[in-house]
Amino acid sequence: MSLLKQTMDKNANDLKISILASGSSGNAIYIESDTTKLLVDCGLTGKKTEGLLKQVNRRPEDLDAILVSHEHTDHIHGVGVMSRKYDLDIYANEKTWQAMAKKIGKIKTEHKYLFNVDELKTIGDIDILSFGVSHDAIDPQFYTFQKNNKQFVILTDTGYVSDRMRAALRNADAYLIESNHDTSMLRMGKYPWSLKQRILSDKGHLSNDEGALAMTDMIGDKTKRIYLGHLSKENNMKEIARDTVEEVLLRKDTGVNEQFYLYDTDPDNAQSLFTL
């Protein structure tokens, strides 16, 4: 057997991931094994989602399911359309189902599944654990994905990261962590004070510094990739987010740029597929 064939066989059953879109205008993450293909959230139009999948050479008709984190529009805008068009199962907790029912339209009963907080499910050949976050939605949750002793964590849309969460999510191979805003930009920006208070609250969003500090407690020997997600168009910039997070991680002597690396995300362009 050739070395190329051996390498292909070795990676065939690993998790492959693309951050299709991340930001206040829409969010979608694609995760696959060799038998299972999932979306986490679908906060863009069906047409836009199809285009993002095409960017990573994947087809929407091959998807198996959509996992929903919470009912905000930037996470569910295309959920109903995609489910109806491609006969996709949808997973969400009970309160989120109730909150998003009118927003996503009619869904076939056979495509409705419950996935409650702190529950472990296996979809296809991927083990998925849900966990609650602190956000101004009815019952928000995110997910970790596990296969072959590899783990990918999605942690955005939360106002803070509890000690319990930091311990439970420690030492994953890759993270999508919220880096929503630069605090100075937000405070000096044009948003009304009520909205600024919401974003800065314990049920809002993590700042660049807060996301970085949370990561310092979660990074482990296995960690290789950290994606900075859900950046605000008005109150952040990729360069500011990356520089701020990098500075915190360097100060904490975490091994950034040596043991692991930081990656940008984008609201309009899919990130290249990576393999855990």
mmCIF file of C-alpha atoms in Angstrom:
data_model
loop_
_atom_site.group_PDB
_atom_site.id
_atom_site.type_symbol
_atom_site.label_atom_id
_atom_site.label_comp_id
_atom_site.label_asym_id
_atom_site.label_seq_id
_atom_site.Cartn_x
_atom_site.Cartn_y
_atom_site.Cartn_z
ATOM 1 C CA MET A 1 0.000 0.000 0.000
ATOM 2 C CA SER A 2 1.351 3.441 -0.925
ATOM 3 C CA LEU A 3 2.055 6.095 1.703
ATOM 4 C CA LEU A 4 -0.638 8.317 0.122
ATOM 5 C CA LYS A 5 -3.221 5.525 0.367
ATOM 6 C CA GLN A 6 -2.250 4.841 3.980
ATOM 7 C CA THR A 7 -2.673 8.516 4.841
ATOM 8 C CA MET A 8 -6.050 8.697 3.097
ATOM 9 C CA ASP A 9 -7.259 5.583 4.937
ATOM 10 C CA LYS A 10 -6.045 6.955 8.259
ATOM 11 C CA ASN A 11 -7.956 10.225 7.824
ATOM 12 C CA ALA A 12 -11.049 8.754 6.180
ATOM 13 C CA ASN A 13 -13.050 8.440 9.389
ATOM 14 C CA ASP A 14 -11.900 11.614 11.141
ATOM 15 C CA LEU A 15 -14.031 14.698 11.729
ATOM 16 C CA LYS A 16 -13.814 17.397 9.069
ATOM 17 C CA ILE A 17 -15.068 20.889 9.874
ATOM 18 C CA SER A 18 -15.692 24.215 8.159
ATOM 19 C CA ILE A 19 -16.883 27.421 9.776
ATOM 20 C CA LEU A 20 -19.187 28.353 6.891
ATOM 21 C CA ALA A 21 -20.211 31.700 8.395
ATOM 22 C CA SER A 22 -19.758 33.361 11.756
ATOM 23 C CA GLY A 23 -20.965 36.803 12.776
ATOM 24 C CA SER A 24 -23.956 38.858 13.815
ATOM 25 C CA SER A 25 -25.415 38.595 10.288
ATOM 26 C CA GLY A 26 -25.550 34.793 10.228
ATOM 27 C CA ASN A 27 -23.938 31.634 11.565
ATOM 28 C CA ALA A 28 -23.468 28.112 10.228
ATOM 29 C CA ILE A 29 -20.872 25.421 10.946
ATOM 30 C CA TYR A 30 -20.427 22.279 8.852
ATOM 31 C CA ILE A 31 -19.204 19.033 10.450
ATOM 32 C CA GLU A 32 -18.757 15.669 8.766
ATOM 33 C CA SER A 33 -17.430 12.177 9.208
ATOM 34 C CA ASP A 34 -17.319 9.664 6.386
ATOM 35 C CA THR A 35 -20.964 8.703 7.114
ATOM 36 C CA THR A 36 -22.574 11.744 8.762
ATOM 37 C CA LYS A 37 -22.914 15.362 7.618
ATOM 38 C CA LEU A 38 -24.285 18.037 9.945
ATOM 39 C CA LEU A 39 -24.934 21.752 10.192
ATOM 40 C CA VAL A 40 -24.845 23.571 13.495
ATOM 41 C CA ASP A 41 -27.247 26.482 13.065
ATOM 42 C CA CYS A 42 -28.315 27.948 9.749
ATOM 43 C CA GLY A 43 -28.663 31.673 10.193
ATOM 44 C CA LEU A 44 -28.482 32.602 6.509
ATOM 45 C CA THR A 45 -30.846 32.185 3.582
ATOM 46 C CA GLY A 46 -31.054 28.774 1.993
ATOM 47 C CA LYS A 47 -29.400 30.119 -1.160
ATOM 48 C CA LYS A 48 -26.508 31.625 0.790
ATOM 49 C CA THR A 49 -26.041 28.407 2.759
ATOM 50 C CA GLU A 50 -25.953 26.390 -0.448
ATOM 51 C CA GLY A 51 -23.291 28.741 -1.807
ATOM 52 C CA LEU A 52 -21.154 28.446 1.307
ATOM 53 C CA LEU A 53 -21.303 24.652 1.159
ATOM 54 C CA LYS A 54 -20.270 24.839 -2.485
ATOM 55 C CA GLN A 55 -17.201 26.850 -1.433
ATOM 56 C CA VAL A 56 -15.954 23.762 0.448
ATOM 57 C CA ASN A 57 -17.104 21.336 -2.274
ATOM 58 C CA ARG A 58 -20.037 19.968 -0.295
ATOM 59 C CA ARG A 59 -23.674 19.517 -1.347
ATOM 60 C CA PRO A 60 -26.721 20.421 0.772
ATOM 61 C CA GLU A 61 -28.558 17.311 -0.414
ATOM 62 C CA ASP A 62 -25.948 15.186 1.398
ATOM 63 C CA LEU A 63 -26.702 16.752 4.797
ATOM 64 C CA ASP A 64 -28.329 14.633 7.489
ATOM 65 C CA ALA A 65 -29.418 17.157 10.125
ATOM 66 C CA ILE A 66 -29.258 20.659 11.573
ATOM 67 C CA LEU A 67 -28.525 21.236 15.255
ATOM 68 C CA VAL A 68 -29.916 24.497 16.607
ATOM 69 C CA SER A 69 -28.240 26.423 19.432
ATOM 70 C CA HIS A 70 -30.972 29.004 20.104
ATOM 71 C CA GLU A 71 -33.809 30.868 18.421
ATOM 72 C CA HIS A 72 -32.128 34.153 17.409
ATOM 73 C CA THR A 73 -32.512 34.895 13.713
ATOM 74 C CA ASP A 74 -28.786 34.879 12.965
ATOM 75 C CA HIS A 75 -28.823 31.199 13.949
ATOM 76 C CA ILE A 76 -32.126 29.929 12.495
ATOM 77 C CA HIS A 77 -32.979 32.073 9.457
ATOM 78 C CA GLY A 78 -32.545 29.229 6.946
ATOM 79 C CA VAL A 79 -33.347 26.240 9.177
ATOM 80 C CA GLY A 80 -36.926 25.722 7.996
ATOM 81 C CA VAL A 81 -36.154 26.289 4.325
ATOM 82 C CA MET A 82 -33.242 23.834 4.356
ATOM 83 C CA SER A 83 -35.213 21.193 6.245
ATOM 84 C CA ARG A 84 -38.166 21.358 3.842
ATOM 85 C CA LYS A 85 -36.049 21.460 0.690
ATOM 86 C CA TYR A 86 -33.647 18.654 1.637
ATOM 87 C CA ASP A 87 -35.687 16.594 4.150
ATOM 88 C CA LEU A 88 -33.316 17.385 7.010
ATOM 89 C CA ASP A 89 -33.826 16.429 10.627
ATOM 90 C CA ILE A 90 -33.675 19.291 13.131
ATOM 91 C CA TYR A 91 -32.419 18.959 16.709
ATOM 92 C CA ALA A 92 -33.138 21.545 19.414
ATOM 93 C CA ASN A 93 -34.183 21.588 23.041
ATOM 94 C CA GLU A 94 -37.841 21.822 23.991
ATOM 95 C CA LYS A 95 -37.946 25.540 24.853
ATOM 96 C CA THR A 96 -36.020 26.473 21.714
ATOM 97 C CA TRP A 97 -38.469 24.487 19.596
ATOM 98 C CA GLN A 98 -41.321 26.468 21.145
ATOM 99 C CA ALA A 99 -39.561 29.802 20.655
ATOM 100 C CA MET A 100 -38.581 29.240 17.021
ATOM 101 C CA ALA A 101 -41.675 27.387 15.787
ATOM 102 C CA LYS A 102 -43.325 30.405 14.131
ATOM 103 C CA LYS A 103 -40.019 31.736 12.803
ATOM 104 C CA ILE A 104 -38.978 28.639 10.845
ATOM 105 C CA GLY A 105 -42.354 27.583 9.474
ATOM 106 C CA LYS A 106 -43.924 24.154 9.197
ATOM 107 C CA ILE A 107 -41.580 21.210 9.805
ATOM 108 C CA LYS A 108 -42.545 17.593 9.201
ATOM 109 C CA THR A 109 -43.098 15.740 12.462
ATOM 110 C CA GLU A 110 -40.607 13.056 11.476
ATOM 111 C CA HIS A 111 -37.889 15.705 11.199
ATOM 112 C CA LYS A 112 -38.377 17.122 14.717
ATOM 113 C CA TYR A 113 -35.986 15.869 17.398
ATOM 114 C CA LEU A 114 -35.334 16.943 20.979
ATOM 115 C CA PHE A 115 -31.773 17.562 22.091
ATOM 116 C CA ASN A 116 -31.836 18.980 25.602
ATOM 117 C CA VAL A 117 -29.138 20.700 27.659
ATOM 118 C CA ASP A 118 -26.429 18.449 29.125
ATOM 119 C CA GLU A 119 -27.511 15.542 26.949
ATOM 120 C CA LEU A 120 -25.246 13.195 25.014
ATOM 121 C CA LYS A 121 -26.495 11.945 21.659
ATOM 122 C CA THR A 122 -24.927 9.970 18.852
ATOM 123 C CA ILE A 123 -25.983 11.075 15.377
ATOM 124 C CA GLY A 124 -24.625 8.680 12.786
ATOM 125 C CA ASP A 125 -21.113 7.988 14.026
ATOM 126 C CA ILE A 126 -20.522 11.325 15.808
ATOM 127 C CA ASP A 127 -20.960 11.703 19.581
ATOM 128 C CA ILE A 128 -22.403 15.106 20.514
ATOM 129 C CA LEU A 129 -22.699 16.660 23.963
ATOM 130 C CA SER A 130 -24.851 19.738 24.559
ATOM 131 C CA PHE A 131 -24.156 22.315 27.269
ATOM 132 C CA GLY A 132 -25.953 25.437 28.399
ATOM 133 C CA VAL A 133 -24.626 28.971 27.880
ATOM 134 C CA SER A 134 -25.586 32.374 29.304
ATOM 135 C CA HIS A 135 -27.338 34.361 26.596
ATOM 136 C CA ASP A 136 -30.586 36.303 26.246
ATOM 137 C CA ALA A 137 -32.444 33.483 24.538
ATOM 138 C CA ILE A 138 -35.049 31.129 25.994
ATOM 139 C CA ASP A 139 -32.720 28.140 26.646
ATOM 140 C CA PRO A 140 -29.453 28.546 24.687
ATOM 141 C CA GLN A 141 -27.000 25.686 24.305
ATOM 142 C CA PHE A 142 -23.965 24.764 22.252
ATOM 143 C CA TYR A 143 -22.246 21.518 21.421
ATOM 144 C CA THR A 144 -19.052 19.505 21.468
ATOM 145 C CA PHE A 145 -18.410 16.921 18.752
ATOM 146 C CA GLN A 146 -16.369 13.814 19.464
ATOM 147 C CA LYS A 147 -14.987 11.009 17.326
ATOM 148 C CA ASN A 148 -11.856 8.852 17.474
ATOM 149 C CA ASN A 149 -10.753 10.583 20.697
ATOM 150 C CA LYS A 150 -10.841 13.967 18.939
ATOM 151 C CA GLN A 151 -13.077 16.831 20.031
ATOM 152 C CA PHE A 152 -14.349 20.094 18.539
ATOM 153 C CA VAL A 153 -16.067 22.674 20.768
ATOM 154 C CA ILE A 154 -18.407 25.481 19.681
ATOM 155 C CA LEU A 155 -18.740 28.218 22.296
ATOM 156 C CA THR A 156 -20.264 31.499 21.117
ATOM 157 C CA ASP A 157 -23.264 33.629 22.143
ATOM 158 C CA THR A 158 -22.553 33.675 25.861
ATOM 159 C CA GLY A 159 -22.020 36.534 28.286
ATOM 160 C CA TYR A 160 -19.550 34.603 30.418
ATOM 161 C CA VAL A 161 -17.892 31.202 30.708
ATOM 162 C CA SER A 162 -18.457 29.542 34.062
ATOM 163 C CA ASP A 163 -15.821 27.546 35.918
ATOM 164 C CA ARG A 164 -17.919 24.439 35.285
ATOM 165 C CA MET A 165 -17.900 25.078 31.536
ATOM 166 C CA ARG A 166 -14.153 25.752 31.494
ATOM 167 C CA ALA A 167 -13.465 22.447 33.231
ATOM 168 C CA ALA A 168 -15.898 20.452 31.090
ATOM 169 C CA LEU A 169 -14.606 21.853 27.790
ATOM 170 C CA ARG A 170 -10.905 21.647 28.566
ATOM 171 C CA ASN A 171 -8.314 20.197 26.177
ATOM 172 C CA ALA A 172 -10.341 19.890 22.978
ATOM 173 C CA ASP A 173 -8.458 19.570 19.689
ATOM 174 C CA ALA A 174 -10.143 22.655 18.208
ATOM 175 C CA TYR A 175 -12.421 25.464 19.372
ATOM 176 C CA LEU A 176 -14.718 28.033 17.856
ATOM 177 C CA ILE A 177 -14.684 30.668 20.605
ATOM 178 C CA GLU A 178 -16.631 33.912 20.690
ATOM 179 C CA SER A 179 -14.616 37.082 20.110
ATOM 180 C CA ASN A 180 -17.560 39.389 19.578
ATOM 181 C CA HIS A 181 -16.376 42.890 20.341
ATOM 182 C CA ASP A 182 -13.593 45.201 21.334
ATOM 183 C CA THR A 183 -14.884 46.769 24.538
ATOM 184 C CA SER A 184 -13.561 50.259 23.753
ATOM 185 C CA MET A 185 -15.082 50.214 20.262
ATOM 186 C CA LEU A 186 -18.414 49.104 21.688
ATOM 187 C CA ARG A 187 -18.464 51.716 24.451
ATOM 188 C CA MET A 188 -17.554 54.557 22.078
ATOM 189 C CA GLY A 189 -19.702 53.323 19.192
ATOM 190 C CA LYS A 190 -23.100 54.407 17.905
ATOM 191 C CA TYR A 191 -25.218 51.691 19.545
ATOM 192 C CA PRO A 192 -27.829 52.965 22.031
ATOM 193 C CA TRP A 193 -26.790 52.509 25.658
ATOM 194 C CA SER A 194 -29.472 49.860 26.238
ATOM 195 C CA LEU A 195 -27.974 47.667 23.486
ATOM 196 C CA LYS A 196 -24.449 48.238 24.780
ATOM 197 C CA GLN A 197 -25.600 47.117 28.222
ATOM 198 C CA ARG A 198 -27.162 43.996 26.730
ATOM 199 C CA ILE A 199 -23.977 43.029 24.878
ATOM 200 C CA LEU A 200 -21.768 43.703 27.911
ATOM 201 C CA SER A 201 -24.031 41.812 30.330
ATOM 202 C CA ASP A 202 -23.720 38.250 31.576
ATOM 203 C CA LYS A 203 -26.362 37.313 28.988
ATOM 204 C CA GLY A 204 -24.671 39.081 26.088
ATOM 205 C CA HIS A 205 -21.489 38.299 24.200
ATOM 206 C CA LEU A 206 -17.842 37.690 25.054
ATOM 207 C CA SER A 207 -15.359 40.439 24.246
ATOM 208 C CA ASN A 208 -11.984 39.700 22.675
ATOM 209 C CA ASP A 209 -10.340 39.769 26.104
ATOM 210 C CA GLU A 210 -13.024 37.641 27.756
ATOM 211 C CA GLY A 211 -12.866 34.986 25.060
ATOM 212 C CA ALA A 212 -9.078 34.879 25.333
ATOM 213 C CA LEU A 213 -9.123 34.586 29.117
ATOM 214 C CA ALA A 214 -11.644 31.749 28.918
ATOM 215 C CA MET A 215 -9.387 29.962 26.447
ATOM 216 C CA THR A 216 -6.387 30.179 28.797
ATOM 217 C CA ASP A 217 -8.260 27.846 31.172
ATOM 218 C CA MET A 218 -9.375 25.434 28.434
ATOM 219 C CA ILE A 219 -6.300 25.010 26.243
ATOM 220 C CA GLY A 220 -4.600 21.647 26.724
ATOM 221 C CA ASP A 221 -1.876 19.521 25.185
ATOM 222 C CA LYS A 222 -4.247 18.339 22.446
ATOM 223 C CA THR A 223 -5.365 21.824 21.385
ATOM 224 C CA LYS A 224 -4.175 22.760 17.871
ATOM 225 C CA ARG A 225 -6.694 25.278 16.490
ATOM 226 C CA ILE A 226 -8.699 28.174 17.904
ATOM 227 C CA TYR A 227 -11.152 29.938 15.587
ATOM 228 C CA LEU A 228 -12.296 33.419 16.624
ATOM 229 C CA GLY A 229 -16.010 33.685 15.948
ATOM 230 C CA HIS A 230 -19.120 35.851 15.989
ATOM 231 C CA LEU A 231 -17.229 39.123 15.426
ATOM 232 C CA SER A 232 -19.377 42.240 15.408
ATOM 233 C CA LYS A 233 -19.181 44.224 12.162
ATOM 234 C CA GLU A 234 -19.655 47.483 14.058
ATOM 235 C CA ASN A 235 -17.593 46.863 17.193
ATOM 236 C CA ASN A 236 -14.662 44.703 16.125
ATOM 237 C CA MET A 237 -12.172 43.923 13.368
ATOM 238 C CA LYS A 238 -10.375 40.691 12.570
ATOM 239 C CA GLU A 239 -6.975 42.273 13.163
ATOM 240 C CA ILE A 240 -8.009 43.732 16.520
ATOM 241 C CA ALA A 241 -9.588 40.470 17.663
ATOM 242 C CA ARG A 242 -6.599 38.360 16.667
ATOM 243 C CA ASP A 243 -4.027 40.774 18.119
ATOM 244 C CA THR A 244 -5.930 41.074 21.407
ATOM 245 C CA VAL A 245 -6.430 37.335 21.828
ATOM 246 C CA GLU A 246 -2.836 36.621 20.834
ATOM 247 C CA GLU A 247 -1.507 39.177 23.333
ATOM 248 C CA VAL A 248 -3.506 37.628 26.198
ATOM 249 C CA LEU A 249 -2.436 34.098 25.280
ATOM 250 C CA LEU A 250 1.222 35.144 24.961
ATOM 251 C CA ARG A 251 1.093 36.857 28.337
ATOM 252 C CA LYS A 252 -0.332 33.681 29.879
ATOM 253 C CA ASP A 253 2.415 31.559 28.232
ATOM 254 C CA THR A 254 -0.071 29.167 26.607
ATOM 255 C CA GLY A 255 1.987 28.124 23.579
ATOM 256 C CA VAL A 256 0.127 30.219 21.013
ATOM 257 C CA ASN A 257 1.808 30.152 17.561
ATOM 258 C CA GLU A 258 3.832 27.135 18.664
ATOM 259 C CA GLN A 259 1.576 24.449 20.136
ATOM 260 C CA PHE A 260 -1.591 25.848 18.563
ATOM 261 C CA TYR A 261 -2.667 28.609 16.162
ATOM 262 C CA LEU A 262 -5.387 31.236 15.870
ATOM 263 C CA TYR A 263 -7.687 31.420 12.837
ATOM 264 C CA ASP A 264 -10.143 34.040 11.616
ATOM 265 C CA THR A 265 -13.741 33.401 10.619
ATOM 266 C CA ASP A 266 -15.918 35.406 8.265
ATOM 267 C CA PRO A 267 -19.652 36.181 7.941
ATOM 268 C CA ASP A 268 -19.627 35.765 4.154
ATOM 269 C CA ASN A 269 -16.920 33.258 3.217
ATOM 270 C CA ALA A 270 -16.466 29.669 4.348
ATOM 271 C CA GLN A 271 -13.241 28.649 6.041
ATOM 272 C CA SER A 272 -11.393 25.760 4.418
ATOM 273 C CA LEU A 273 -12.256 22.322 5.721
ATOM 274 C CA PHE A 274 -9.852 21.130 8.389
ATOM 275 C CA THR A 275 -9.408 17.650 9.800
ATOM 276 C CA LEU A 276 -9.142 16.811 13.491
#
